[in-house]
């Protein structure tokens, strides 16, 4: 497999890196404290042409290849994993719904274009208090009434919830059938009967806006149904296959960000009359981590290339998510340890990165679920 990046990919990678270093880095510690999602910076990313990278220009996207988007997400997440997940949820989960569902042109124009162009944000609403790893345990129902559906229920842990304009919402149209009775709708912010709950107070990715959603007799026209009854679960699974490549890129970015901080620290910090990197156990530790990060990167790029070339990618996405998120947790934990007392201090960033890394092993399918998917494919 050829992992050589072309000129356009290198250009997008550079653009994202410079934006992250020059803009996202500025107030990162403040945002971690205040938990404010920087809508202005999201808008700047859109102005730079970083939004909707893998989507057609006809629908507000940039018409770039999928790996370019993954490279941009990796760069953003090296500095700001909260922005990374907001970007990934909009691109990999919300925008992907339209192609995955083979949505009609009108629907794409109305609901894909604003998010792909970065003028609006989108959310993916699957998880419920009773439906986490077991996504089929969903209890939100949609009952047909004339030419619309009336939705009742709630969702939790919804990334971008408080800042999104559009939501892909998964509901049961026939609760007896479980996942086979699932449909999905595009629901607009402000629809009567739809309210966004309080923001969750999270351990990491603290400036990402994550909340509950509530639906009380929320009437949605049938034209907003993106997956027909019986097709909703499959749409959710397809979206999540791509979403997991996004989380893998976010996690790899976190690992690389922490690696750079640790490397610079080991060069500058002197103990026992020599720089820390001259302590062989630290140099060897860094060598091992460097190899593990590179291994994870190849799995990530392979998954992105599988998706880009329309090959099956459920398995490669699961592997990439498992390995990238584990190295993110390992690298950030090691970085805190290598920086010692300083590593425990906010201004050295690695403690935030360690908190940010933890969720990558949990959301969009825990790593135990990834092992279920990988072993399921092995023994199919
Ligand atoms: N693509 C297409 N179809 C798929 C699929 C895929 N990747 N995976 C499963 N399906 C289909 C199956 O073929 C099957 O269809 P048939 O009945 O026609 O054969 C159907 O879906 C049911 O499949 P399973 O029996 O395998 O389903 P399951 O109930 O056993 O669940 C699971 C499988 C993999 C465990 C799934 O429930 C899962 O992925 N769980 C994790 C949920 C998750 O990732 N949630 C994250 C929510 S998003 C989030 O984190 C918040 C955020 O904002 C970031």
Short mmCIF file of N, CA and C in Angstrom, two decimals, residues 137-221:
data_model
loop_
_atom_site.label_atom_id
_atom_site.label_comp_id
_atom_site.label_asym_id
_atom_site.label_seq_id
_atom_site.Cartn_x
_atom_site.Cartn_y
_atom_site.Cartn_z
N UNK A 137 -31.23 -1.12 21.70
CA UNK A 137 -32.08 -0.93 22.89
C UNK A 137 -32.77 0.43 22.94
N UNK A 138 -32.76 1.11 21.82
CA UNK A 138 -33.37 2.45 21.68
C UNK A 138 -34.86 2.42 22.06
N UNK A 139 -35.36 3.48 22.74
CA UNK A 139 -36.77 3.53 23.13
C UNK A 139 -37.52 4.72 22.54
N UNK A 140 -36.78 5.60 21.87
CA UNK A 140 -37.46 6.75 21.25
C UNK A 140 -38.33 6.23 20.11
N UNK A 141 -39.60 6.65 20.11
CA UNK A 141 -40.52 6.11 19.10
C UNK A 141 -41.01 7.22 18.17
N UNK A 142 -41.32 6.80 16.95
CA UNK A 142 -41.92 7.71 15.96
C UNK A 142 -43.19 7.04 15.46
N UNK A 143 -44.33 7.71 15.68
CA UNK A 143 -45.63 7.11 15.29
C UNK A 143 -46.18 7.89 14.11
N UNK A 144 -46.55 7.16 13.08
CA UNK A 144 -47.05 7.82 11.86
C UNK A 144 -48.43 8.43 12.13
N UNK A 145 -48.59 9.67 11.68
CA UNK A 145 -49.88 10.35 11.85
C UNK A 145 -50.10 11.21 10.59
N UNK A 146 -50.90 10.72 9.68
CA UNK A 146 -51.08 11.42 8.40
C UNK A 146 -49.79 11.41 7.61
N UNK A 147 -49.36 12.60 7.16
CA UNK A 147 -48.11 12.63 6.38
C UNK A 147 -46.92 13.09 7.23
N UNK A 148 -47.04 12.87 8.53
CA UNK A 148 -45.89 13.17 9.39
C UNK A 148 -45.73 12.08 10.45
N UNK A 149 -44.64 12.20 11.22
CA UNK A 149 -44.40 11.27 12.34
C UNK A 149 -44.32 12.08 13.62
N UNK A 150 -44.85 11.49 14.71
CA UNK A 150 -44.79 12.16 16.01
C UNK A 150 -43.77 11.40 16.87
N UNK A 151 -42.75 12.15 17.31
CA UNK A 151 -41.61 11.53 18.00
C UNK A 151 -41.64 11.83 19.50
N UNK A 152 -41.43 10.76 20.30
CA UNK A 152 -41.33 10.90 21.75
C UNK A 152 -40.15 10.09 22.25
N UNK A 153 -39.38 10.69 23.16
CA UNK A 153 -38.24 9.97 23.73
C UNK A 153 -37.09 10.92 24.03
N UNK A 154 -35.92 10.36 24.28
CA UNK A 154 -34.77 11.21 24.59
C UNK A 154 -33.48 10.55 24.13
N UNK A 155 -32.46 11.38 23.99
CA UNK A 155 -31.12 10.92 23.58
C UNK A 155 -30.12 11.49 24.58
N UNK A 156 -28.97 10.84 24.72
CA UNK A 156 -27.94 11.40 25.62
C UNK A 156 -26.56 11.31 24.97
N UNK A 157 -25.62 12.06 25.56
CA UNK A 157 -24.22 12.11 25.10
C UNK A 157 -24.12 12.57 23.64
N UNK A 158 -24.92 13.53 23.25
CA UNK A 158 -24.95 13.93 21.84
C UNK A 158 -23.96 15.08 21.59
N UNK A 159 -22.89 14.74 20.88
CA UNK A 159 -21.86 15.73 20.56
C UNK A 159 -22.44 16.82 19.67
N UNK A 160 -22.11 18.05 19.94
CA UNK A 160 -22.59 19.25 19.24
C UNK A 160 -24.03 19.59 19.58
N UNK A 161 -24.70 18.78 20.43
CA UNK A 161 -26.13 19.02 20.72
C UNK A 161 -26.49 20.49 20.90
N UNK A 162 -25.82 21.23 21.81
CA UNK A 162 -26.21 22.63 22.05
C UNK A 162 -25.85 23.59 20.92
N UNK A 163 -25.01 23.17 19.97
CA UNK A 163 -24.60 24.11 18.91
C UNK A 163 -25.04 23.66 17.52
N UNK A 164 -25.70 22.53 17.43
CA UNK A 164 -26.11 22.02 16.11
C UNK A 164 -27.40 22.65 15.63
N UNK A 165 -27.50 22.73 14.32
CA UNK A 165 -28.73 23.22 13.69
C UNK A 165 -29.56 22.03 13.19
N UNK A 166 -28.87 20.93 12.88
CA UNK A 166 -29.55 19.76 12.31
C UNK A 166 -29.09 18.49 13.03
N UNK A 167 -30.04 17.54 13.13
CA UNK A 167 -29.76 16.31 13.88
C UNK A 167 -30.27 15.11 13.08
N UNK A 168 -29.44 14.07 12.95
CA UNK A 168 -29.94 12.78 12.44
C UNK A 168 -30.39 12.03 13.68
N UNK A 169 -31.70 11.74 13.75
CA UNK A 169 -32.25 11.14 14.97
C UNK A 169 -32.81 9.75 14.65
N UNK A 170 -32.34 8.75 15.40
CA UNK A 170 -32.77 7.37 15.18
C UNK A 170 -33.92 7.05 16.14
N UNK A 171 -34.98 6.47 15.57
CA UNK A 171 -36.19 6.19 16.38
C UNK A 171 -36.74 4.82 15.98
N UNK A 172 -37.56 4.27 16.86
CA UNK A 172 -38.26 3.03 16.49
C UNK A 172 -39.62 3.39 15.92
N UNK A 173 -39.95 2.80 14.79
CA UNK A 173 -41.32 2.97 14.27
C UNK A 173 -42.14 1.75 14.66
N UNK A 174 -41.45 0.65 14.94
CA UNK A 174 -42.13 -0.55 15.42
C UNK A 174 -41.31 -1.16 16.56
N UNK A 175 -41.62 -0.74 17.81
CA UNK A 175 -40.79 -1.18 18.94
C UNK A 175 -40.71 -2.70 19.09
N UNK A 176 -41.73 -3.42 18.62
CA UNK A 176 -41.71 -4.89 18.71
C UNK A 176 -40.53 -5.49 17.94
N UNK A 177 -40.12 -4.79 16.88
CA UNK A 177 -39.09 -5.35 15.98
C UNK A 177 -37.67 -4.98 16.40
N UNK A 178 -37.51 -4.16 17.42
CA UNK A 178 -36.16 -3.75 17.86
C UNK A 178 -35.42 -3.07 16.72
N UNK A 179 -34.15 -3.48 16.51
CA UNK A 179 -33.34 -2.78 15.49
C UNK A 179 -33.96 -2.89 14.09
N UNK A 180 -34.76 -3.91 13.85
CA UNK A 180 -35.37 -4.05 12.52
C UNK A 180 -36.57 -3.11 12.34
N UNK A 181 -36.95 -2.43 13.43
CA UNK A 181 -38.06 -1.47 13.33
C UNK A 181 -37.56 -0.05 13.53
N UNK A 182 -36.29 0.18 13.13
CA UNK A 182 -35.70 1.51 13.37
C UNK A 182 -35.70 2.36 12.09
N UNK A 183 -36.05 3.64 12.26
CA UNK A 183 -36.00 4.60 11.14
C UNK A 183 -35.11 5.76 11.58
N UNK A 184 -34.87 6.71 10.68
CA UNK A 184 -34.09 7.90 11.07
C UNK A 184 -34.66 9.13 10.38
N UNK A 185 -34.61 10.26 11.09
CA UNK A 185 -35.15 11.53 10.59
C UNK A 185 -34.08 12.61 10.71
N UNK A 186 -34.20 13.61 9.83
CA UNK A 186 -33.41 14.83 10.02
C UNK A 186 -34.33 15.80 10.75
N UNK A 187 -33.90 16.25 11.91
CA UNK A 187 -34.74 17.17 12.70
C UNK A 187 -33.98 18.48 12.89
N UNK A 188 -34.72 19.57 12.67
CA UNK A 188 -34.10 20.90 12.76
C UNK A 188 -34.20 21.43 14.19
N UNK A 189 -33.19 22.16 14.58
CA UNK A 189 -33.23 22.90 15.86
C UNK A 189 -34.49 23.77 15.86
N UNK A 190 -35.16 23.88 16.98
CA UNK A 190 -36.32 24.77 17.07
C UNK A 190 -37.63 24.14 16.65
N UNK A 191 -37.60 22.88 16.19
CA UNK A 191 -38.86 22.20 15.86
C UNK A 191 -39.69 22.07 17.14
N UNK A 192 -40.97 22.47 17.11
CA UNK A 192 -41.78 22.36 18.34
C UNK A 192 -41.75 20.92 18.89
N UNK A 193 -41.57 20.83 20.20
CA UNK A 193 -41.51 19.50 20.84
C UNK A 193 -40.10 18.95 20.94
N UNK A 194 -39.13 19.67 20.36
CA UNK A 194 -37.73 19.22 20.42
C UNK A 194 -36.93 20.20 21.27
N UNK A 195 -36.36 19.72 22.36
CA UNK A 195 -35.52 20.60 23.19
C UNK A 195 -34.15 19.98 23.44
N UNK A 196 -33.18 20.87 23.56
CA UNK A 196 -31.81 20.43 23.86
C UNK A 196 -31.61 20.59 25.36
N UNK A 197 -31.16 19.52 26.02
CA UNK A 197 -30.98 19.56 27.48
C UNK A 197 -29.70 20.27 27.89
N UNK A 198 -29.43 20.21 29.19
CA UNK A 198 -28.21 20.80 29.75
C UNK A 198 -26.98 20.13 29.16
N UNK A 199 -25.89 20.86 29.07
CA UNK A 199 -24.65 20.25 28.62
C UNK A 199 -24.14 19.27 29.67
N UNK A 200 -23.62 18.14 29.21
CA UNK A 200 -22.97 17.20 30.14
C UNK A 200 -21.63 17.83 30.58
N UNK A 201 -21.29 17.61 31.84
CA UNK A 201 -20.02 18.12 32.37
C UNK A 201 -19.00 16.99 32.28
N UNK A 202 -18.11 17.09 31.31
CA UNK A 202 -17.27 15.94 30.97
C UNK A 202 -15.85 16.02 31.55
N UNK A 203 -15.22 14.86 31.64
CA UNK A 203 -13.84 14.76 32.14
C UNK A 203 -12.86 15.39 31.13
N UNK A 204 -13.03 15.03 29.87
CA UNK A 204 -12.15 15.55 28.82
C UNK A 204 -12.97 16.18 27.71
N UNK A 205 -12.33 16.43 26.59
CA UNK A 205 -12.93 17.18 25.46
C UNK A 205 -13.94 18.21 26.00
N UNK A 206 -13.44 19.03 26.94
CA UNK A 206 -14.36 19.87 27.72
C UNK A 206 -14.98 21.02 26.94
N UNK A 207 -14.34 21.44 25.84
CA UNK A 207 -15.00 22.52 25.11
C UNK A 207 -15.90 21.99 23.99
N UNK A 208 -15.95 20.68 23.81
CA UNK A 208 -16.96 20.12 22.89
C UNK A 208 -18.30 20.24 23.61
N UNK A 209 -19.34 20.60 22.86
CA UNK A 209 -20.66 20.77 23.48
C UNK A 209 -21.44 19.46 23.36
N UNK A 210 -21.67 18.82 24.50
CA UNK A 210 -22.30 17.49 24.51
C UNK A 210 -23.53 17.57 25.43
N UNK A 211 -24.67 17.06 24.95
CA UNK A 211 -25.88 17.22 25.78
C UNK A 211 -26.90 16.11 25.53
N UNK A 212 -28.00 16.21 26.29
CA UNK A 212 -29.16 15.35 26.06
C UNK A 212 -30.07 16.05 25.04
N UNK A 213 -30.97 15.29 24.44
CA UNK A 213 -32.01 15.84 23.56
C UNK A 213 -33.34 15.24 24.02
N UNK A 214 -34.39 16.05 23.97
CA UNK A 214 -35.72 15.55 24.38
C UNK A 214 -36.74 15.77 23.27
N UNK A 215 -37.59 14.80 23.08
CA UNK A 215 -38.65 14.88 22.06
C UNK A 215 -39.99 14.61 22.74
N UNK A 216 -40.87 15.60 22.71
CA UNK A 216 -42.20 15.43 23.30
C UNK A 216 -43.23 15.81 22.25
N UNK A 217 -43.92 14.81 21.74
CA UNK A 217 -44.89 15.02 20.65
C UNK A 217 -44.30 15.92 19.57
N UNK A 218 -43.11 15.60 19.17
CA UNK A 218 -42.40 16.40 18.16
C UNK A 218 -42.82 15.88 16.77
N UNK A 219 -43.49 16.77 16.04
CA UNK A 219 -44.05 16.36 14.73
C UNK A 219 -43.04 16.69 13.62
N UNK A 220 -42.72 15.64 12.82
CA UNK A 220 -41.73 15.81 11.77
C UNK A 220 -42.33 15.32 10.45
N UNK A 221 -42.32 16.15 9.39
CA UNK A 221 -42.88 15.71 8.11
C UNK A 221 -42.16 14.47 7.56
#
